[in-house]
Structures are given as structure tokens and as C-alpha cells.
JSON list of C-alpha atoms in Angstrom, two decimals:
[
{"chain": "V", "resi": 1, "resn": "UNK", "atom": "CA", "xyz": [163.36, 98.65, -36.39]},
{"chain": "V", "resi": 2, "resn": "UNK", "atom": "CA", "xyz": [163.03, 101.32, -39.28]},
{"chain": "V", "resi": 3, "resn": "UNK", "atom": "CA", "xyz": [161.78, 103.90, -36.65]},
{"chain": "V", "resi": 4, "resn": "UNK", "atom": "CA", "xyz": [165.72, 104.35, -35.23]},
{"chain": "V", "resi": 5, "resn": "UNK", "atom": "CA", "xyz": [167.14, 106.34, -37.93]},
{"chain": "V", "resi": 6, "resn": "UNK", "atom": "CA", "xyz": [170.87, 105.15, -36.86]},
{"chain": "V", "resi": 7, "resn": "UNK", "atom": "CA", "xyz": [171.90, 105.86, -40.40]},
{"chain": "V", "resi": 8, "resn": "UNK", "atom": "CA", "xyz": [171.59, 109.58, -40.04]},
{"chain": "V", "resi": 9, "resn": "UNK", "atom": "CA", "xyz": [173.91, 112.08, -38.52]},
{"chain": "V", "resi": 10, "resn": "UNK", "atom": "CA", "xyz": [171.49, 113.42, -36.56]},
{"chain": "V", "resi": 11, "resn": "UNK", "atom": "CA", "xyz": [170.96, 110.36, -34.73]},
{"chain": "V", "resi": 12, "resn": "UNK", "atom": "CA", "xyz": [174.19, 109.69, -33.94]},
{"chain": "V", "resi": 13, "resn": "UNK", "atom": "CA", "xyz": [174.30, 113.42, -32.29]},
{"chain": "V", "resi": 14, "resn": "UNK", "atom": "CA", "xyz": [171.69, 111.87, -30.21]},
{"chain": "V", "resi": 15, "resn": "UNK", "atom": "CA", "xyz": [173.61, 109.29, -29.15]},
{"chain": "V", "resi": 16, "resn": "UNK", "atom": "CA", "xyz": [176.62, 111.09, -28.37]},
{"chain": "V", "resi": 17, "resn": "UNK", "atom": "CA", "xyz": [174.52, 113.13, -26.00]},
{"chain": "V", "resi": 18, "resn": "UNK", "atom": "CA", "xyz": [172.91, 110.30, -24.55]},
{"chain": "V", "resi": 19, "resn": "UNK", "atom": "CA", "xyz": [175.96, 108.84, -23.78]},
{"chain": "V", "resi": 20, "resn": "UNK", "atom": "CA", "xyz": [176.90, 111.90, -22.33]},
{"chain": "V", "resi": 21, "resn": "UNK", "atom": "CA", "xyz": [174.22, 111.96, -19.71]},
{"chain": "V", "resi": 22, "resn": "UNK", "atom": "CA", "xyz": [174.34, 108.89, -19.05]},
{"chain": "V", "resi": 23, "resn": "UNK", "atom": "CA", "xyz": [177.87, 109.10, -18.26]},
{"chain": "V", "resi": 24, "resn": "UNK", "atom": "CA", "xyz": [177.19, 111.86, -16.45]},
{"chain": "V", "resi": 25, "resn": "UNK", "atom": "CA", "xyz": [174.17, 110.73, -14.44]},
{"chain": "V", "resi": 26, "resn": "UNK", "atom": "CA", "xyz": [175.85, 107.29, -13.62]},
{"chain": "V", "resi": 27, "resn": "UNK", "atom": "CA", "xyz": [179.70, 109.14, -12.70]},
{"chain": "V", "resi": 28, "resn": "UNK", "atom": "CA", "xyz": [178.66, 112.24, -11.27]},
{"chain": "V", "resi": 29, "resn": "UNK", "atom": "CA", "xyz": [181.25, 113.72, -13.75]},
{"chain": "V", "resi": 30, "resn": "UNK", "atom": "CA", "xyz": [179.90, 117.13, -14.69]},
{"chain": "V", "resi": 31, "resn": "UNK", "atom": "CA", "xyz": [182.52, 117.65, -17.32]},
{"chain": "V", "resi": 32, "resn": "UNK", "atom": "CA", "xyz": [180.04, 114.98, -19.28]},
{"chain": "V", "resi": 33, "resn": "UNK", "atom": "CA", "xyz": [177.02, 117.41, -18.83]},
{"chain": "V", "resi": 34, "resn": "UNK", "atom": "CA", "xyz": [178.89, 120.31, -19.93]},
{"chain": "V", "resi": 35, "resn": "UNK", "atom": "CA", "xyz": [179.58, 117.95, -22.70]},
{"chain": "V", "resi": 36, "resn": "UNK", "atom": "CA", "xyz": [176.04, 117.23, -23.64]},
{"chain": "V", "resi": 37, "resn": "UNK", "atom": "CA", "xyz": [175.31, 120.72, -23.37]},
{"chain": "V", "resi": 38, "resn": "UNK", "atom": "CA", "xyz": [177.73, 122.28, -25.36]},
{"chain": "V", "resi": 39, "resn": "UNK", "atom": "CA", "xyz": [176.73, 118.68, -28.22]},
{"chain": "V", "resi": 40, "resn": "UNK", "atom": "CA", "xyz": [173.24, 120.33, -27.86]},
{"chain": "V", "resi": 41, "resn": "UNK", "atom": "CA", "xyz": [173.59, 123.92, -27.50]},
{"chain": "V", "resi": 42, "resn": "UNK", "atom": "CA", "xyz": [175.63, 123.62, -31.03]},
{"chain": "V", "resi": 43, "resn": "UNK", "atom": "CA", "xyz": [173.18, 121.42, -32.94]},
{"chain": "V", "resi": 44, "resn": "UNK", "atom": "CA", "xyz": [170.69, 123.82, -31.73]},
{"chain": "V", "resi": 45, "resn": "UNK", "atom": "CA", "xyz": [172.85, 126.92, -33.04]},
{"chain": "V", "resi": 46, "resn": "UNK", "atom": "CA", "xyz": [173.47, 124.96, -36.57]},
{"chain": "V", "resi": 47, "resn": "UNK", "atom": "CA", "xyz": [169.58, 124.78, -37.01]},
{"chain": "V", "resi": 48, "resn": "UNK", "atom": "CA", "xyz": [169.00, 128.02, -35.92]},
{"chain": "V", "resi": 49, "resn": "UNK", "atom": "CA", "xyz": [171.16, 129.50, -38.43]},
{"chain": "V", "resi": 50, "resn": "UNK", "atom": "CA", "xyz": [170.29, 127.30, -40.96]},
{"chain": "V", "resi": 51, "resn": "UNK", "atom": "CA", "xyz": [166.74, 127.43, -40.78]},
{"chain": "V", "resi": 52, "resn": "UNK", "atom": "CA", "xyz": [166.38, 131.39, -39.77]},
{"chain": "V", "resi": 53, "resn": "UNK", "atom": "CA", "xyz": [163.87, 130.78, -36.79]},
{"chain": "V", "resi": 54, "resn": "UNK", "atom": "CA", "xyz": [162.14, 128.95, -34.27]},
{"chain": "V", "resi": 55, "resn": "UNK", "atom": "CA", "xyz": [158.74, 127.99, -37.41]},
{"chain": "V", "resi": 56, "resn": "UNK", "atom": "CA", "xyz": [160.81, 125.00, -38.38]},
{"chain": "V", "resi": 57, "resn": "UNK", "atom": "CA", "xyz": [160.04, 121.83, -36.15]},
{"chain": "V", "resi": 58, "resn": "UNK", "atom": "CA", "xyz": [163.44, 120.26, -35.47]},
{"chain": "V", "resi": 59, "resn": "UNK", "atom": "CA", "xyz": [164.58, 123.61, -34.87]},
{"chain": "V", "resi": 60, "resn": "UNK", "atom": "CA", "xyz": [162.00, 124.33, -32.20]},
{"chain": "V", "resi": 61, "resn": "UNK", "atom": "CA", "xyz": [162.85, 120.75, -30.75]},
{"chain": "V", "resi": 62, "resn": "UNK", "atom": "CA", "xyz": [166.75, 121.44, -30.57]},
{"chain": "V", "resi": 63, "resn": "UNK", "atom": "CA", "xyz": [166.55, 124.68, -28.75]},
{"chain": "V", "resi": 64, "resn": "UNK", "atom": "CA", "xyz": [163.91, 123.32, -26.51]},
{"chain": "V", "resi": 65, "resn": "UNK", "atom": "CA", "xyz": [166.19, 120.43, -25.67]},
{"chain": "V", "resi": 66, "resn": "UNK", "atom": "CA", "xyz": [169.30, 122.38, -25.50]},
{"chain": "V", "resi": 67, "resn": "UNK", "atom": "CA", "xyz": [167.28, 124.94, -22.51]},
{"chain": "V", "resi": 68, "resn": "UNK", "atom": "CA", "xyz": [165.67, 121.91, -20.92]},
{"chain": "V", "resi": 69, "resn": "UNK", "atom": "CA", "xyz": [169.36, 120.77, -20.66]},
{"chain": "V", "resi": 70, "resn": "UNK", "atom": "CA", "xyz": [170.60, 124.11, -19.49]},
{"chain": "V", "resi": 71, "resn": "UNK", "atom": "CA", "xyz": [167.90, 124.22, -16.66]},
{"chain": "V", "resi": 72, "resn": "UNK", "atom": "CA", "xyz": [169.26, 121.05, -15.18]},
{"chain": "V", "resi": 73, "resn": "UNK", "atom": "CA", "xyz": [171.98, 122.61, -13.95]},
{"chain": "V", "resi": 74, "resn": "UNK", "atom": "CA", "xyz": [170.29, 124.31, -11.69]},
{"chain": "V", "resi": 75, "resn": "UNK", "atom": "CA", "xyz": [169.87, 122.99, -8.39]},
{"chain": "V", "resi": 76, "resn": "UNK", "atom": "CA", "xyz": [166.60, 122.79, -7.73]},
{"chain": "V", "resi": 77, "resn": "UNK", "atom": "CA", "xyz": [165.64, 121.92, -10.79]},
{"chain": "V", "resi": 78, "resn": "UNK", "atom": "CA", "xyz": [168.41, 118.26, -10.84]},
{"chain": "V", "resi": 79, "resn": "UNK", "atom": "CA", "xyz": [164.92, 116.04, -11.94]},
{"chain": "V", "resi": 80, "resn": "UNK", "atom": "CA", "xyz": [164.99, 117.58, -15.15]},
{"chain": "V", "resi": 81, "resn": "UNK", "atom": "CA", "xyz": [168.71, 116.27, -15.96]},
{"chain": "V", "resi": 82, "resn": "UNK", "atom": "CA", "xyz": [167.07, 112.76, -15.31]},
{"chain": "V", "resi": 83, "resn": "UNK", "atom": "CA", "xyz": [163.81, 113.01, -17.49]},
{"chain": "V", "resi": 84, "resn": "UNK", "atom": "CA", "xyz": [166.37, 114.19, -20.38]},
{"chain": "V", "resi": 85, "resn": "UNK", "atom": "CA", "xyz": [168.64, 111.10, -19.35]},
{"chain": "V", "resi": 86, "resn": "UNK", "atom": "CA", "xyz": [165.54, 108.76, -19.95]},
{"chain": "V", "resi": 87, "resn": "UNK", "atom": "CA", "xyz": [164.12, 111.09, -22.94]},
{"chain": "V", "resi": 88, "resn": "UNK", "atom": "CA", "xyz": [167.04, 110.45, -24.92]},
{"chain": "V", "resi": 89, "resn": "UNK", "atom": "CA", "xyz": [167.90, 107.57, -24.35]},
{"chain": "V", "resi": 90, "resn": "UNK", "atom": "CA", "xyz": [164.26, 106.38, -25.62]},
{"chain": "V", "resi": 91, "resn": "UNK", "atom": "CA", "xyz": [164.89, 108.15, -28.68]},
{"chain": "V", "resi": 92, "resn": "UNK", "atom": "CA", "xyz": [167.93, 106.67, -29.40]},
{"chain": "V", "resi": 93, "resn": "UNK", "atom": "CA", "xyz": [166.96, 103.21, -28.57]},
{"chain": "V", "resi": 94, "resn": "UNK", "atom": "CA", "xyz": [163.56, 103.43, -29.76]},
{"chain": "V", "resi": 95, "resn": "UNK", "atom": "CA", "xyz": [163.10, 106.14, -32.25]},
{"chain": "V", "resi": 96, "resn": "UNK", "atom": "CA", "xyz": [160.50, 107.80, -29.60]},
{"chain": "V", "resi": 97, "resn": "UNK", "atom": "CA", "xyz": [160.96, 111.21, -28.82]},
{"chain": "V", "resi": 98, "resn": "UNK", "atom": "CA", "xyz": [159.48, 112.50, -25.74]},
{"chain": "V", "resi": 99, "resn": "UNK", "atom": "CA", "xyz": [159.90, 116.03, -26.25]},
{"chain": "V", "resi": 100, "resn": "UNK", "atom": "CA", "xyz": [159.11, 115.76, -29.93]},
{"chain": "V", "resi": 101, "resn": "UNK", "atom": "CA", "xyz": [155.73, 114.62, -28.87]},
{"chain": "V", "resi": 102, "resn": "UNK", "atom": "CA", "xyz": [155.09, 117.25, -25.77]},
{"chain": "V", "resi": 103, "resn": "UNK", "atom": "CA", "xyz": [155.93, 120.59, -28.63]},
{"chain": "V", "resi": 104, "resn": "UNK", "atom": "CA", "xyz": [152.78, 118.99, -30.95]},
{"chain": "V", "resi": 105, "resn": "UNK", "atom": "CA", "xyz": [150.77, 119.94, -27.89]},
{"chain": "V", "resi": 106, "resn": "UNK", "atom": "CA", "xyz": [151.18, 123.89, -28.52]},
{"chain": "V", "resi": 107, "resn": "UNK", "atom": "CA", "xyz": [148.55, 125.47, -30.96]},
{"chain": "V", "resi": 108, "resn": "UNK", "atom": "CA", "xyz": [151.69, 126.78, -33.46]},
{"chain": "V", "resi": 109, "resn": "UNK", "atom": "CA", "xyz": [152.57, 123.10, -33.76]},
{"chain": "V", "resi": 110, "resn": "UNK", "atom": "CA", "xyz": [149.46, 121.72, -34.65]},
{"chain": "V", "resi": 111, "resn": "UNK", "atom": "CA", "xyz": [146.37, 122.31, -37.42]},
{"chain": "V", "resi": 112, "resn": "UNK", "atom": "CA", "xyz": [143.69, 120.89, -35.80]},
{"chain": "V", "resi": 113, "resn": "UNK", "atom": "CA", "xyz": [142.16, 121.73, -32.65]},
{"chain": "V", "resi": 114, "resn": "UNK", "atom": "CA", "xyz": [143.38, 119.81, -29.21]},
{"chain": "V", "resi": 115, "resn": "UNK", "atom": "CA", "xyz": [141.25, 117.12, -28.10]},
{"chain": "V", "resi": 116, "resn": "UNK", "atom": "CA", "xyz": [141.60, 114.31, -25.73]},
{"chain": "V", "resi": 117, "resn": "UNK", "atom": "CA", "xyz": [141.40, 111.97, -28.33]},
{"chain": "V", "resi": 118, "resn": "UNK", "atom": "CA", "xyz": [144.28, 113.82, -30.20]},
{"chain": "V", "resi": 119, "resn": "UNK", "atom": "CA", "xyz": [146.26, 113.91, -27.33]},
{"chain": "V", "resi": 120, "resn": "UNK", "atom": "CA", "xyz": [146.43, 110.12, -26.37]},
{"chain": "V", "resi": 121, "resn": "UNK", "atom": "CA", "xyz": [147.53, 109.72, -30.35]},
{"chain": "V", "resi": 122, "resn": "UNK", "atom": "CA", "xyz": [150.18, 111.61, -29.49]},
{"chain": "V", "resi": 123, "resn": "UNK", "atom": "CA", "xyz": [151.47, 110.76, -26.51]},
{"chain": "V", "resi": 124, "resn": "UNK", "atom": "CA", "xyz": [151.32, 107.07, -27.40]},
{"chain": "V", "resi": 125, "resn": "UNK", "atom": "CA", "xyz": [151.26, 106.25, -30.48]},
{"chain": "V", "resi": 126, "resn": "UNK", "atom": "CA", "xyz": [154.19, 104.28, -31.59]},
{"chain": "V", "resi": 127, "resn": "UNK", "atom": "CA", "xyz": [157.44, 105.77, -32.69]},
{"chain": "V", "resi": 128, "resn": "UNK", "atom": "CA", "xyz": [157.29, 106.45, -36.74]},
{"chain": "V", "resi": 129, "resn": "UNK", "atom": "CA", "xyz": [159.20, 106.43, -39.93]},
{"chain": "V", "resi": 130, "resn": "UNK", "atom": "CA", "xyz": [159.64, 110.00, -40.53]},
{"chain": "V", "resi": 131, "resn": "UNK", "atom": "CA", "xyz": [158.60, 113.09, -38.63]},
{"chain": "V", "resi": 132, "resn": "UNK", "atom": "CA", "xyz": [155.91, 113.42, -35.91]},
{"chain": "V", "resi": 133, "resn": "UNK", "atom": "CA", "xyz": [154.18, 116.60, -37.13]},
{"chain": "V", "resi": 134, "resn": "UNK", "atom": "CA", "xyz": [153.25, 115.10, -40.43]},
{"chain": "V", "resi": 135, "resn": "UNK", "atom": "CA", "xyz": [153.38, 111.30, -39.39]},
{"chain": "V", "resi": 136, "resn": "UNK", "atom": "CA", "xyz": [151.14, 111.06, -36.72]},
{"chain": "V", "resi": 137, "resn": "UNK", "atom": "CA", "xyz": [147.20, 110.39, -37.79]},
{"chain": "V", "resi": 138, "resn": "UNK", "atom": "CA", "xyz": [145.78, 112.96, -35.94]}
]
């Protein structure tokens, strides 16, 4: 299983979080949520700063996650705190990231047009060894 990069930090942030919502989504305890928020909400500060914008992929994918996340805690919108639930724990298990997969739909991710064809590759293709945006055949 090469795909589940468990030797990286980042990784392991994922795992903390998905333990988080899990905890969370199995307890009811909301101090885990505000947990996994504040877990994501930082990771997606670090990149921020570090990277200087939104251009850089894993950037675009932390803030993304980290306002998917903050979304869930409104009440209408509780499904979302599930999908990230599953989402993550995927990733972590698997090495396949949901999200990572729905951001190479928008044109700024991508170089190539959007086809049907393109879009099946990326929603299932196989989890890969590296990242999505310059892994995935399309």
C-alpha cells in the first residue's frame, strides 16, 4: 500500500482529524469537531502563509477542507460533517482523497479541457503515489 503516505506528517494530520470526526460523529462530543476544525483551520493557515496564495494545490485543498468543515456546523447543512467523516477517513485508509479529486474539476486546476472521459479518470481512478494534479493520466 505505497498510496497511504503514513510516513509523512501530513498524513498523520489527517489522521488526527479523522479521528476527530469520527469521535465526534460516533460521541456527539462537539468539543472533537471544534477539534478537527481548529487541526484543519491551522494546517490550512500554515500553507497559506507558506505558500502566499490559493495557486498552490494542497493549499487550495486545505482551505477548501477547513470551510467544508466550518459549514458543518451549521444546522442545516449537518450532511456535510458526515461526507467529511467518510472523505477522510478514505484518505487516510486508502490514500484516496475525495476532495482532492472534486478541485481537478475547476478549469484553474486543470490544462486540458473537461470531458466525460476525463472526468470518470478522475473520479475513479485508483488512489496514486504522489499528487493527483500531475499523477493522474488525463
Amino acid at each position: 500500500m505505497t498510496h497511504i503516505k503514513y510516513t509523512q506528517a501530513t498524513w498523520w494530520t489527517w489522521a488526527v482529524i479523522a479521528v476527530l470526526l469520527l469521535w465526534g460523529l460516533f460521541t456527539g462530543d462537539m468539543r472533537a469537531r471544534q477539534a478537527a476544525l481548529g487541526v484543519a483551520a491551522a494546517q490550512a493557515a500554515f500553507y497559506l502563509i507558506r505558500h502566499r496564495g490559493l495557486r498552490h494545490f494542497p493549499t487550495q485543498l486545505r482551505v477548501a477542507y477547513a470551510l467544508w468543515m466550518a459549514a458543518s456546523f451549521v444546522p442545516e447543512l449537518f450532511v456535510l460533517y458526515w461526507i467529511q467523516a467518510a472523505g477522510t477517513t478514505a484518505l487516510v485508509l486508502t490514500g484516496y482523497c475525495p476532495l482532492a479529486r472534486l478541485l481537478l474539476v475547476f478549469p484553474w486546476n486543470r490544462e486540458v479541457p473537461l470531458t466525460w472521459r476525463r472526468l470518470a479518470t478522475i473520479v475513479f481512478h485508483p488512489p496514486i503515489h504522489g499528487s493527483v494534479v500531475t499523477g493522474l493520466p488525463l
